[in-house]
């Protein structure tokens, strides 16, 4: 009952049951107005009864004792002090919050009534072009495009075409233009008519010779596209951006991932529909399982023995060959690959770090001796002479499914020197990359002036760490990968296409 009485008393007080003299005990001695706090009474005295009104309006003859009253008067009576202007309709507002509320009435240049549905109209909002050239007023959606455009106002037309006399600001643009003056030849792969370079200088002929020498091997390298995820058609504007990006770099640092090798018939893990995670429920072996479980090692080596001939037979594709050409021509300063397939080495790379190791080598966990994986294959064969006939079929990527009955009879040799456990010289899931190797890569990155990511989603931190370091150094970054990556916000240039489709189109030239 006491609770109900208290609640009723409170309601009566709010409804006016308490006398006004009790609700507003502070009374003005000059005008009989009453206030519920002393601060309000003092403010009333300053505004209404102060003898001096020092704050005068510049637009009329009125004066005010309080500057806040003057500001309110000027906004409502004269419309001044409205610094916040709407960029769509030029309407001005005194408060930034009022401008924000007003801008919601504009969607794609059209107005809507407050409370109406926004969903159908929001899809019409154009992408922002927030980067504006101060010289000519042209605006751009990416800072890289603005920087490239600003050179138009600073660079002279110094590169002249010897065939037609047309001049260009960049040597790269001249090279691309001279394709127009070349002779069309029929491509033996796609039957389309293509322009070949009509080159004269010795250095240019060297470039043509290198590209021509590898064109046939590159065509033979693409074994299958079965493991390549779907992608949008190649955007020529984005391709030009990447060409400009590569041409500006003199010491290019490249990071490659599984997306580079998918065109060689080796699937990646995460691609939708075609990756290993999408095609099978089997997962890569964990580092701790390999070390602790003899059965896990037996199963791993049995599958590896059956699938090795298929896996080791893969060849470099057009992307590997293109990057190898860049290295030979001095464009590529260093390459770091997250792959263990040795395809970069097969393509002829010398300046390369295999971040996660190489499946073509085997290391002894006891003495640390390294041996070739091909030699271990001979030892497997001698210890298991009839076992391969019992095993099941091999998938195109070298993977194989084995039953427990098949695995239990497989014999695994130890190190020939000390008899200890043998392990592929790769970084298994759950293991860490060697610190000396990471330090070496950071040193090479410190010498570079730009970074290109090819075929990697950068989901694994071992490779993503170098993007963070490059971004902190403010190095230009370009990404060629089908699907989103962890470094989208860092990219100056972004292409969502196949590496084997993009990289051979880029000429390793310098401006």
Tab-separated table of C-alpha atoms in Angstrom:
chain	number	residue	atom	x	y	z
A	1	UNK	CA	0.000	0.000	0.000
A	2	UNK	CA	2.863	2.400	0.748
A	3	UNK	CA	4.251	1.830	-2.764
A	4	UNK	CA	0.907	2.632	-4.378
A	5	UNK	CA	0.535	5.776	-2.255
A	6	UNK	CA	3.986	6.975	-3.233
A	7	UNK	CA	3.242	6.374	-6.929
A	8	UNK	CA	-0.070	8.279	-6.706
A	9	UNK	CA	1.649	11.158	-4.931
A	10	UNK	CA	4.234	11.327	-7.710
A	11	UNK	CA	1.542	11.327	-10.396
A	12	UNK	CA	-0.341	14.132	-8.641
A	13	UNK	CA	2.851	16.165	-8.456
A	14	UNK	CA	3.481	15.756	-12.204
A	15	UNK	CA	-0.136	16.535	-13.040
A	16	UNK	CA	-0.143	19.745	-11.124
A	17	UNK	CA	-1.444	18.595	-7.747
A	18	UNK	CA	1.454	20.386	-6.007
A	19	UNK	CA	0.956	24.165	-5.764
A	20	UNK	CA	2.926	26.371	-8.143
A	21	UNK	CA	4.696	28.108	-5.270
A	22	UNK	CA	6.199	24.777	-4.220
A	23	UNK	CA	7.133	23.674	-7.754
A	24	UNK	CA	8.733	27.055	-8.592
A	25	UNK	CA	9.987	28.496	-5.328
A	26	UNK	CA	12.378	31.051	-6.899
A	27	UNK	CA	10.394	34.249	-7.668
A	28	UNK	CA	11.617	37.354	-9.537
A	29	UNK	CA	11.205	40.522	-7.440
A	30	UNK	CA	10.617	42.711	-10.513
A	31	UNK	CA	8.135	40.854	-12.699
A	32	UNK	CA	6.627	38.182	-10.449
A	33	UNK	CA	7.890	35.294	-12.682
A	34	UNK	CA	8.815	32.134	-10.835
A	35	UNK	CA	11.437	29.446	-11.606
A	36	UNK	CA	12.189	25.989	-10.280
A	37	UNK	CA	15.978	26.546	-10.031
A	38	UNK	CA	18.127	29.422	-8.872
A	39	UNK	CA	20.230	29.298	-12.052
A	40	UNK	CA	17.151	29.964	-14.212
A	41	UNK	CA	16.201	32.916	-12.011
A	42	UNK	CA	19.675	34.443	-12.355
A	43	UNK	CA	19.661	33.942	-16.142
A	44	UNK	CA	16.231	35.615	-16.317
A	45	UNK	CA	17.561	38.571	-14.359
A	46	UNK	CA	20.497	39.020	-16.738
A	47	UNK	CA	18.357	38.802	-19.857
A	48	UNK	CA	15.216	40.677	-18.868
A	49	UNK	CA	16.193	43.213	-16.228
A	50	UNK	CA	19.892	43.984	-16.805
A	51	UNK	CA	20.402	47.658	-17.412
A	52	UNK	CA	23.230	47.155	-19.980
A	53	UNK	CA	22.625	45.287	-23.253
A	54	UNK	CA	26.102	45.090	-24.709
A	55	UNK	CA	25.379	42.638	-27.564
A	56	UNK	CA	23.934	44.591	-30.513
A	57	UNK	CA	22.671	43.159	-33.805
A	58	UNK	CA	24.508	44.477	-36.864
A	59	UNK	CA	21.400	44.029	-39.016
A	60	UNK	CA	18.977	46.064	-36.923
A	61	UNK	CA	18.852	48.284	-33.809
A	62	UNK	CA	18.061	45.554	-31.279
A	63	UNK	CA	20.401	44.811	-28.395
A	64	UNK	CA	20.650	41.806	-26.129
A	65	UNK	CA	22.151	41.122	-22.738
A	66	UNK	CA	22.957	37.500	-23.574
A	67	UNK	CA	25.079	36.538	-26.634
A	68	UNK	CA	23.016	33.362	-27.118
A	69	UNK	CA	19.888	35.479	-27.613
A	70	UNK	CA	21.727	37.600	-30.201
A	71	UNK	CA	22.778	34.476	-32.112
A	72	UNK	CA	19.219	33.122	-32.088
A	73	UNK	CA	17.877	36.489	-33.255
A	74	UNK	CA	20.335	36.716	-36.148
A	75	UNK	CA	19.542	33.205	-37.385
A	76	UNK	CA	15.786	33.669	-37.352
A	77	UNK	CA	15.455	37.359	-38.229
A	78	UNK	CA	18.252	37.898	-40.745
A	79	UNK	CA	19.229	34.441	-41.974
A	80	UNK	CA	22.946	34.970	-41.411
A	81	UNK	CA	25.494	32.660	-39.770
A	82	UNK	CA	24.372	29.661	-41.811
A	83	UNK	CA	27.766	28.229	-42.789
A	84	UNK	CA	26.663	24.687	-43.671
A	85	UNK	CA	25.628	24.497	-47.324
A	86	UNK	CA	23.916	21.569	-49.058
A	87	UNK	CA	25.991	20.495	-52.093
A	88	UNK	CA	22.883	19.366	-53.981
A	89	UNK	CA	20.469	22.285	-53.654
A	90	UNK	CA	22.639	25.095	-52.182
A	91	UNK	CA	20.371	25.472	-49.153
A	92	UNK	CA	22.215	26.708	-46.055
A	93	UNK	CA	21.895	25.725	-42.423
A	94	UNK	CA	23.135	27.090	-39.137
A	95	UNK	CA	23.752	23.673	-37.612
A	96	UNK	CA	25.659	20.752	-39.109
A	97	UNK	CA	23.096	18.355	-37.691
A	98	UNK	CA	20.357	20.200	-39.592
A	99	UNK	CA	22.327	19.793	-42.825
A	100	UNK	CA	22.696	16.054	-42.217
A	101	UNK	CA	18.957	15.675	-41.728
A	102	UNK	CA	18.290	17.734	-44.867
A	103	UNK	CA	20.697	15.691	-47.033
A	104	UNK	CA	18.607	12.608	-46.397
A	105	UNK	CA	15.941	14.149	-48.622
A	106	UNK	CA	18.301	13.867	-51.602
A	107	UNK	CA	18.812	10.440	-53.157
A	108	UNK	CA	20.568	10.333	-56.512
A	109	UNK	CA	19.665	13.994	-57.124
A	110	UNK	CA	15.951	13.417	-56.363
A	111	UNK	CA	13.938	14.255	-53.282
A	112	UNK	CA	11.626	12.094	-51.248
A	113	UNK	CA	9.167	12.791	-48.493
A	114	UNK	CA	10.318	12.028	-44.951
A	115	UNK	CA	9.042	8.653	-43.898
A	116	UNK	CA	8.856	7.220	-47.422
A	117	UNK	CA	10.748	4.113	-48.462
A	118	UNK	CA	14.442	4.643	-49.223
A	119	UNK	CA	15.379	1.164	-50.393
A	120	UNK	CA	14.413	1.459	-54.095
A	121	UNK	CA	16.175	4.795	-54.489
A	122	UNK	CA	19.384	4.087	-52.619
A	123	UNK	CA	20.578	1.758	-55.363
A	124	UNK	CA	20.731	4.764	-57.700
A	125	UNK	CA	23.315	6.632	-55.633
A	126	UNK	CA	26.438	7.061	-57.782
A	127	UNK	CA	29.826	6.028	-56.468
A	128	UNK	CA	31.664	8.862	-54.769
A	129	UNK	CA	34.350	10.786	-56.628
A	130	UNK	CA	35.980	12.483	-53.677
A	131	UNK	CA	39.418	13.212	-55.176
A	132	UNK	CA	39.448	16.461	-57.158
A	133	UNK	CA	42.213	17.965	-59.259
A	134	UNK	CA	42.889	21.526	-58.085
A	135	UNK	CA	44.206	22.509	-61.519
A	136	UNK	CA	41.338	21.577	-63.832
A	137	UNK	CA	38.560	20.564	-61.432
A	138	UNK	CA	38.218	16.993	-62.714
A	139	UNK	CA	37.272	14.538	-59.978
A	140	UNK	CA	38.208	10.878	-59.478
A	141	UNK	CA	37.069	7.975	-57.346
A	142	UNK	CA	40.558	6.710	-56.447
A	143	UNK	CA	43.618	8.626	-55.207
A	144	UNK	CA	45.855	6.694	-57.613
A	145	UNK	CA	43.832	7.955	-60.577
A	146	UNK	CA	44.132	11.527	-59.302
A	147	UNK	CA	47.910	11.253	-58.897
A	148	UNK	CA	48.269	9.814	-62.378
A	149	UNK	CA	46.063	12.577	-63.821
A	150	UNK	CA	47.993	15.364	-62.072
A	151	UNK	CA	51.091	14.404	-64.028
A	152	UNK	CA	49.251	15.563	-67.144
A	153	UNK	CA	49.721	19.126	-65.899
A	154	UNK	CA	53.375	18.611	-64.954
A	155	UNK	CA	54.921	16.369	-67.619
A	156	UNK	CA	55.871	17.420	-71.134
A	157	UNK	CA	55.102	15.386	-74.267
A	158	UNK	CA	58.664	14.148	-74.749
A	159	UNK	CA	58.112	10.662	-76.262
A	160	UNK	CA	57.434	10.859	-80.001
A	161	UNK	CA	56.192	8.042	-82.209
A	162	UNK	CA	58.604	7.579	-85.156
A	163	UNK	CA	55.798	6.279	-87.371
A	164	UNK	CA	53.132	8.984	-87.048
A	165	UNK	CA	54.731	11.749	-84.988
A	166	UNK	CA	52.221	11.573	-82.119
A	167	UNK	CA	53.741	12.534	-78.754
A	168	UNK	CA	53.200	11.040	-75.317
A	169	UNK	CA	54.149	11.939	-71.768
A	170	UNK	CA	55.179	8.420	-70.730
A	171	UNK	CA	57.381	5.929	-72.528
A	172	UNK	CA	54.913	3.184	-71.657
A	173	UNK	CA	52.110	4.980	-73.479
A	174	UNK	CA	54.324	5.268	-76.554
A	175	UNK	CA	55.040	1.521	-76.517
A	176	UNK	CA	51.337	0.714	-76.260
A	177	UNK	CA	50.537	3.189	-79.040
A	178	UNK	CA	53.053	1.606	-81.403
A	179	UNK	CA	51.011	-1.582	-81.373
A	180	UNK	CA	48.698	0.262	-83.760
A	181	UNK	CA	51.452	0.433	-86.365
A	182	UNK	CA	52.295	-3.277	-86.107
A	183	UNK	CA	51.255	-6.069	-88.422
A	184	UNK	CA	48.339	-8.270	-87.472
A	185	UNK	CA	49.089	-11.935	-86.959
A	186	UNK	CA	46.771	-14.811	-86.195
A	187	UNK	CA	47.076	-16.198	-82.670
A	188	UNK	CA	47.602	-19.966	-82.714
A	189	UNK	CA	45.695	-20.319	-79.411
A	190	UNK	CA	42.535	-18.263	-79.867
A	191	UNK	CA	42.507	-17.698	-83.682
A	192	UNK	CA	42.118	-13.950	-83.143
A	193	UNK	CA	44.071	-11.335	-85.052
A	194	UNK	CA	46.622	-9.687	-82.762
A	195	UNK	CA	49.165	-6.882	-83.165
A	196	UNK	CA	52.832	-7.718	-82.636
A	197	UNK	CA	55.358	-5.108	-81.582
A	198	UNK	CA	57.244	-3.458	-84.416
A	199	UNK	CA	60.465	-2.876	-82.527
A	200	UNK	CA	63.784	-1.453	-83.677
A	201	UNK	CA	66.052	-0.708	-80.710
A	202	UNK	CA	68.321	-3.452	-79.379
A	203	UNK	CA	66.748	-3.399	-75.942
A	204	UNK	CA	63.289	-3.625	-77.454
A	205	UNK	CA	64.351	-6.541	-79.659
A	206	UNK	CA	65.680	-8.279	-76.554
A	207	UNK	CA	62.273	-7.930	-74.943
A	208	UNK	CA	60.558	-9.314	-78.028
A	209	UNK	CA	63.016	-12.221	-78.190
A	210	UNK	CA	62.426	-13.190	-74.569
A	211	UNK	CA	58.652	-13.016	-74.908
A	212	UNK	CA	58.672	-14.938	-78.186
A	213	UNK	CA	61.012	-17.608	-76.840
A	214	UNK	CA	58.606	-18.356	-73.984
A	215	UNK	CA	55.333	-17.947	-75.860
A	216	UNK	CA	55.174	-21.579	-76.979
A	217	UNK	CA	56.061	-22.973	-73.560
A	218	UNK	CA	53.554	-20.636	-71.957
A	219	UNK	CA	50.825	-21.880	-74.260
A	220	UNK	CA	51.635	-25.469	-73.357
A	221	UNK	CA	51.750	-24.638	-69.645
A	222	UNK	CA	48.020	-24.071	-69.162
A	223	UNK	CA	46.838	-27.592	-68.490
A	224	UNK	CA	43.362	-26.983	-67.126
A	225	UNK	CA	41.007	-24.291	-65.893
A	226	UNK	CA	38.897	-26.741	-63.908
A	227	UNK	CA	40.145	-25.342	-60.598
A	228	UNK	CA	39.938	-21.650	-61.552
A	229	UNK	CA	36.946	-19.794	-60.038
A	230	UNK	CA	34.662	-17.768	-62.277
A	231	UNK	CA	35.563	-14.126	-62.838
A	232	UNK	CA	34.249	-11.069	-64.644
A	233	UNK	CA	35.599	-10.114	-68.101
A	234	UNK	CA	38.929	-8.344	-68.059
A	235	UNK	CA	38.530	-4.554	-67.812
A	236	UNK	CA	40.885	-2.794	-70.229
A	237	UNK	CA	40.945	0.340	-68.066
A	238	UNK	CA	42.087	-1.657	-65.055
A	239	UNK	CA	44.657	-3.402	-67.253
A	240	UNK	CA	46.042	-0.020	-68.302
A	241	UNK	CA	46.192	1.002	-64.636
A	242	UNK	CA	48.235	-2.100	-63.830
A	243	UNK	CA	50.538	-1.490	-66.803
A	244	UNK	CA	51.125	2.036	-65.560
A	245	UNK	CA	51.692	0.723	-62.022
A	246	UNK	CA	54.321	-1.803	-63.151
A	247	UNK	CA	56.017	0.674	-65.479
A	248	UNK	CA	56.506	3.197	-62.672
A	249	UNK	CA	58.219	0.645	-60.437
A	250	UNK	CA	61.944	-0.002	-60.722
A	251	UNK	CA	62.179	-2.549	-57.875
A	252	UNK	CA	58.911	-4.470	-57.838
A	253	UNK	CA	58.163	-6.842	-54.952
A	254	UNK	CA	55.674	-9.640	-55.770
A	255	UNK	CA	53.690	-11.945	-53.463
A	256	UNK	CA	51.970	-14.934	-55.063
A	257	UNK	CA	49.439	-17.386	-53.680
A	258	UNK	CA	47.476	-20.448	-54.702
A	259	UNK	CA	45.559	-18.468	-57.342
A	260	UNK	CA	48.689	-18.381	-59.513
A	261	UNK	CA	48.875	-22.183	-59.690
A	262	UNK	CA	45.192	-22.998	-60.242
A	263	UNK	CA	45.692	-22.626	-64.000
A	264	UNK	CA	48.351	-25.348	-63.771
A	265	UNK	CA	45.780	-27.777	-62.399
A	266	UNK	CA	46.501	-27.342	-58.673
A	267	UNK	CA	43.394	-26.224	-56.747
A	268	UNK	CA	43.464	-23.688	-53.946
A	269	UNK	CA	41.693	-24.109	-50.621
A	270	UNK	CA	39.063	-21.384	-50.393
A	271	UNK	CA	37.680	-20.633	-53.890
A	272	UNK	CA	33.920	-21.018	-54.050
A	273	UNK	CA	32.809	-24.161	-55.870
A	274	UNK	CA	36.268	-25.293	-57.053
A	275	UNK	CA	38.533	-25.050	-53.995
A	276	UNK	CA	39.523	-28.040	-51.877
A	277	UNK	CA	37.254	-26.950	-49.037
A	278	UNK	CA	34.296	-26.872	-51.439
A	279	UNK	CA	35.018	-30.189	-53.194
A	280	UNK	CA	35.885	-32.408	-50.238
A	281	UNK	CA	35.502	-32.648	-46.494
A	282	UNK	CA	39.138	-33.678	-46.046
A	283	UNK	CA	41.390	-31.030	-44.525
A	284	UNK	CA	45.191	-30.578	-44.610
A	285	UNK	CA	47.145	-32.313	-41.890
A	286	UNK	CA	47.973	-30.284	-38.790
A	287	UNK	CA	51.569	-29.817	-37.671
A	288	UNK	CA	50.974	-31.290	-34.202
A	289	UNK	CA	49.205	-34.362	-35.615
A	290	UNK	CA	52.144	-35.134	-37.903
A	291	UNK	CA	54.647	-34.862	-35.042
A	292	UNK	CA	52.709	-36.808	-32.405
A	293	UNK	CA	50.886	-39.532	-34.338
A	294	UNK	CA	52.686	-42.319	-36.205
A	295	UNK	CA	49.380	-43.316	-37.812
A	296	UNK	CA	48.846	-39.759	-39.061
A	297	UNK	CA	52.322	-39.793	-40.632
A	298	UNK	CA	51.667	-43.200	-42.187
A	299	UNK	CA	48.397	-42.004	-43.751
A	300	UNK	CA	50.003	-38.769	-44.961
A	301	UNK	CA	52.956	-40.479	-46.640
A	302	UNK	CA	50.739	-43.171	-48.190
A	303	UNK	CA	48.557	-40.548	-49.883
A	304	UNK	CA	51.629	-38.530	-50.792
A	305	UNK	CA	53.291	-41.562	-52.363
A	306	UNK	CA	50.300	-42.280	-54.614
A	307	UNK	CA	49.684	-38.660	-55.582
A	308	UNK	CA	53.305	-37.586	-56.019
A	309	UNK	CA	53.693	-38.543	-59.715
A	310	UNK	CA	50.626	-36.456	-60.557
A	311	UNK	CA	51.575	-33.493	-58.340
A	312	UNK	CA	55.197	-33.362	-59.481
A	313	UNK	CA	54.187	-33.422	-63.161
A	314	UNK	CA	52.515	-29.986	-63.095
A	315	UNK	CA	54.151	-27.294	-65.214
A	316	UNK	CA	54.374	-23.510	-64.882
A	317	UNK	CA	51.550	-21.627	-66.559
A	318	UNK	CA	51.533	-18.273	-68.346
A	319	UNK	CA	51.544	-16.325	-65.067
A	320	UNK	CA	54.700	-18.087	-63.826
A	321	UNK	CA	56.428	-17.532	-67.160
A	322	UNK	CA	55.469	-13.843	-67.267
A	323	UNK	CA	56.850	-13.203	-63.774
A	324	UNK	CA	60.031	-15.058	-64.681
A	325	UNK	CA	60.424	-12.781	-67.717
A	326	UNK	CA	60.006	-9.746	-65.480
A	327	UNK	CA	62.862	-10.985	-63.310
A	328	UNK	CA	65.164	-11.608	-66.286
A	329	UNK	CA	64.484	-8.119	-67.619
A	330	UNK	CA	65.259	-6.494	-64.261
A	331	UNK	CA	61.719	-5.403	-63.414
A	332	UNK	CA	61.040	-7.860	-60.572
A	333	UNK	CA	63.243	-7.223	-57.527
A	334	UNK	CA	62.041	-10.123	-55.373
A	335	UNK	CA	59.246	-12.686	-55.362
A	336	UNK	CA	57.702	-14.334	-52.298
A	337	UNK	CA	55.397	-17.281	-52.874
A	338	UNK	CA	53.074	-18.961	-50.408
A	339	UNK	CA	52.914	-22.032	-52.669
A	340	UNK	CA	54.917	-25.224	-52.130
A	341	UNK	CA	54.642	-26.543	-55.710
A	342	UNK	CA	58.052	-25.236	-56.939
A	343	UNK	CA	56.443	-23.912	-60.146
A	344	UNK	CA	58.243	-20.563	-59.842
A	345	UNK	CA	61.577	-22.389	-59.681
A	346	UNK	CA	60.569	-24.518	-62.660
A	347	UNK	CA	59.811	-21.294	-64.563
A	348	UNK	CA	63.375	-20.106	-63.961
A	349	UNK	CA	63.056	-17.762	-60.967
A	350	UNK	CA	66.251	-17.048	-59.034
A	351	UNK	CA	65.187	-14.193	-56.746
A	352	UNK	CA	62.456	-16.092	-54.927
A	353	UNK	CA	61.584	-17.018	-51.337
A	354	UNK	CA	59.329	-20.024	-50.780
A	355	UNK	CA	57.650	-18.736	-47.634
A	356	UNK	CA	55.957	-22.018	-46.702
A	357	UNK	CA	58.734	-24.264	-47.986
A	358	UNK	CA	58.771	-26.650	-50.933
A	359	UNK	CA	57.107	-30.048	-51.303
A	360	UNK	CA	59.948	-31.183	-53.562
A	361	UNK	CA	62.280	-31.388	-50.545
A	362	UNK	CA	62.213	-33.627	-47.451
A	363	UNK	CA	63.802	-32.704	-44.104
A	364	UNK	CA	64.904	-34.998	-41.271
A	365	UNK	CA	63.478	-33.895	-37.920
A	366	UNK	CA	66.493	-35.421	-36.173
A	367	UNK	CA	69.632	-34.267	-37.986
A	368	UNK	CA	68.066	-31.641	-40.284
A	369	UNK	CA	69.388	-33.230	-43.482
A	370	UNK	CA	67.602	-32.233	-46.694
A	371	UNK	CA	66.936	-34.711	-49.505
A	372	UNK	CA	64.999	-34.578	-52.752
A	373	UNK	CA	61.430	-35.810	-52.642
A	374	UNK	CA	62.076	-37.830	-55.817
A	375	UNK	CA	64.709	-39.894	-53.969
A	376	UNK	CA	62.228	-40.689	-51.203
A	377	UNK	CA	59.778	-41.881	-53.861
A	378	UNK	CA	62.276	-44.578	-54.896
A	379	UNK	CA	62.621	-45.707	-51.282
A	380	UNK	CA	58.828	-45.864	-50.922
A	381	UNK	CA	58.632	-48.025	-54.045
A	382	UNK	CA	61.277	-50.465	-52.846
A	383	UNK	CA	59.625	-50.846	-49.420
A	384	UNK	CA	56.102	-51.167	-50.876
A	385	UNK	CA	56.558	-53.005	-54.212
A	386	UNK	CA	52.939	-54.104	-54.739
A	387	UNK	CA	51.202	-51.475	-52.688
A	388	UNK	CA	50.500	-48.958	-55.491
A	389	UNK	CA	48.278	-51.457	-57.286
A	390	UNK	CA	46.110	-51.701	-54.169
A	391	UNK	CA	45.654	-47.945	-53.910
A	392	UNK	CA	42.719	-46.095	-55.379
A	393	UNK	CA	42.635	-43.630	-58.249
A	394	UNK	CA	44.390	-40.282	-58.168
A	395	UNK	CA	42.529	-37.011	-58.616
A	396	UNK	CA	43.783	-34.527	-61.247
A	397	UNK	CA	45.350	-32.397	-58.516
A	398	UNK	CA	47.290	-35.343	-57.054
A	399	UNK	CA	44.948	-35.990	-54.147
A	400	UNK	CA	43.908	-39.559	-53.367
A	401	UNK	CA	41.469	-41.269	-51.017
A	402	UNK	CA	42.723	-44.328	-49.124
A	403	UNK	CA	40.927	-46.664	-46.753
A	404	UNK	CA	42.271	-47.651	-43.341
A	405	UNK	CA	42.910	-51.172	-44.625
A	406	UNK	CA	45.090	-49.866	-47.450
A	407	UNK	CA	47.052	-47.517	-45.204
A	408	UNK	CA	47.845	-50.019	-42.445
A	409	UNK	CA	50.166	-52.041	-44.705
A	410	UNK	CA	52.140	-49.031	-45.984
A	411	UNK	CA	55.749	-48.845	-44.760
A	412	UNK	CA	57.399	-45.456	-44.118
A	413	UNK	CA	61.232	-45.211	-44.096
A	414	UNK	CA	63.231	-43.043	-41.727
A	415	UNK	CA	66.258	-40.848	-42.317
A	416	UNK	CA	69.116	-42.769	-43.952
A	417	UNK	CA	71.624	-40.954	-41.755
A	418	UNK	CA	70.079	-41.089	-38.275
A	419	UNK	CA	66.830	-43.040	-38.666
A	420	UNK	CA	64.660	-40.154	-37.410
A	421	UNK	CA	61.274	-39.062	-38.753
A	422	UNK	CA	61.138	-37.538	-42.240
A	423	UNK	CA	58.860	-34.603	-42.985
A	424	UNK	CA	58.171	-32.569	-46.142
A	425	UNK	CA	60.098	-29.315	-46.043
A	426	UNK	CA	56.859	-27.327	-45.855
A	427	UNK	CA	55.023	-25.355	-43.178
A	428	UNK	CA	52.002	-27.397	-42.139
A	429	UNK	CA	48.846	-25.782	-40.778
A	430	UNK	CA	49.452	-24.796	-37.163
A	431	UNK	CA	53.206	-24.354	-37.632
A	432	UNK	CA	55.070	-21.035	-37.851
A	433	UNK	CA	57.304	-19.685	-40.599
A	434	UNK	CA	61.023	-19.606	-39.854
A	435	UNK	CA	62.028	-16.244	-38.319
A	436	UNK	CA	65.186	-15.917	-40.394
A	437	UNK	CA	63.131	-16.379	-43.547
A	438	UNK	CA	60.644	-13.699	-42.446
A	439	UNK	CA	63.471	-11.296	-41.603
A	440	UNK	CA	65.062	-11.909	-45.009
A	441	UNK	CA	61.768	-11.120	-46.770
A	442	UNK	CA	61.353	-7.904	-44.767
A	443	UNK	CA	64.852	-6.853	-45.843
A	444	UNK	CA	63.984	-7.424	-49.508
A	445	UNK	CA	60.715	-5.533	-49.055
A	446	UNK	CA	62.612	-2.574	-47.600
A	447	UNK	CA	64.546	-2.355	-50.891
A	448	UNK	CA	61.389	-2.333	-53.054
A	449	UNK	CA	59.402	0.637	-54.339
A	450	UNK	CA	56.059	-1.121	-55.052
A	451	UNK	CA	54.243	-4.346	-54.171
A	452	UNK	CA	52.094	-6.599	-56.360
A	453	UNK	CA	49.876	-9.385	-55.002
A	454	UNK	CA	49.014	-12.119	-57.507
A	455	UNK	CA	46.554	-14.902	-56.764
A	456	UNK	CA	46.311	-14.630	-52.976
A	457	UNK	CA	43.390	-13.774	-50.711
A	458	UNK	CA	45.924	-12.980	-47.948
A	459	UNK	CA	43.805	-14.830	-45.405
A	460	UNK	CA	46.949	-16.338	-43.860
A	461	UNK	CA	48.897	-13.874	-41.726
A	462	UNK	CA	52.288	-15.187	-42.861
A	463	UNK	CA	51.817	-13.357	-46.162
A	464	UNK	CA	49.473	-10.594	-45.003
A	465	UNK	CA	52.148	-9.244	-42.629
A	466	UNK	CA	54.153	-7.978	-45.608
A	467	UNK	CA	51.129	-6.048	-46.885
A	468	UNK	CA	50.875	-4.358	-43.497
A	469	UNK	CA	54.558	-3.426	-43.644
A	470	UNK	CA	54.264	-2.087	-47.203
A	471	UNK	CA	51.150	-0.105	-46.324
A	472	UNK	CA	52.917	1.419	-43.327
A	473	UNK	CA	55.779	2.471	-45.628
A	474	UNK	CA	53.175	3.944	-48.013
A	475	UNK	CA	54.349	1.750	-50.891
A	476	UNK	CA	52.000	1.562	-53.897
A	477	UNK	CA	50.095	-1.746	-53.805
A	478	UNK	CA	48.339	-3.577	-56.653
A	479	UNK	CA	46.256	-6.751	-56.308
A	480	UNK	CA	45.335	-9.292	-59.002
A	481	UNK	CA	43.037	-11.917	-57.511
A	482	UNK	CA	39.615	-13.451	-58.139
A	483	UNK	CA	37.601	-12.708	-55.020
A	484	UNK	CA	38.086	-10.355	-52.101
A	485	UNK	CA	41.288	-10.126	-50.073
A	486	UNK	CA	42.203	-8.832	-46.630
A	487	UNK	CA	44.017	-5.867	-48.191
A	488	UNK	CA	41.269	-4.326	-50.350
A	489	UNK	CA	41.571	-1.016	-48.477
A	490	UNK	CA	45.304	-0.845	-49.261
A	491	UNK	CA	45.133	-1.396	-53.029
A	492	UNK	CA	45.939	1.402	-55.467
A	493	UNK	CA	45.116	-0.865	-58.417
A	494	UNK	CA	42.725	-3.831	-58.234
A	495	UNK	CA	41.938	-6.487	-60.865
A	496	UNK	CA	39.555	-9.396	-60.265
A	497	UNK	CA	40.762	-11.631	-63.093
A	498	UNK	CA	42.937	-14.693	-63.717
A	499	UNK	CA	46.652	-14.150	-63.205
A	500	UNK	CA	47.384	-16.110	-66.373
A	501	UNK	CA	45.109	-13.752	-68.270
A	502	UNK	CA	46.492	-10.516	-66.807
A	503	UNK	CA	50.233	-10.851	-66.184
A	504	UNK	CA	51.275	-11.891	-69.736
A	505	UNK	CA	49.590	-8.715	-71.026
A	506	UNK	CA	51.788	-6.470	-68.872
A	507	UNK	CA	55.036	-5.343	-70.478
A	508	UNK	CA	57.936	-5.076	-67.982
A	509	UNK	CA	58.888	-1.582	-69.154
A	510	UNK	CA	60.088	1.435	-67.184
A	511	UNK	CA	59.167	5.055	-67.645
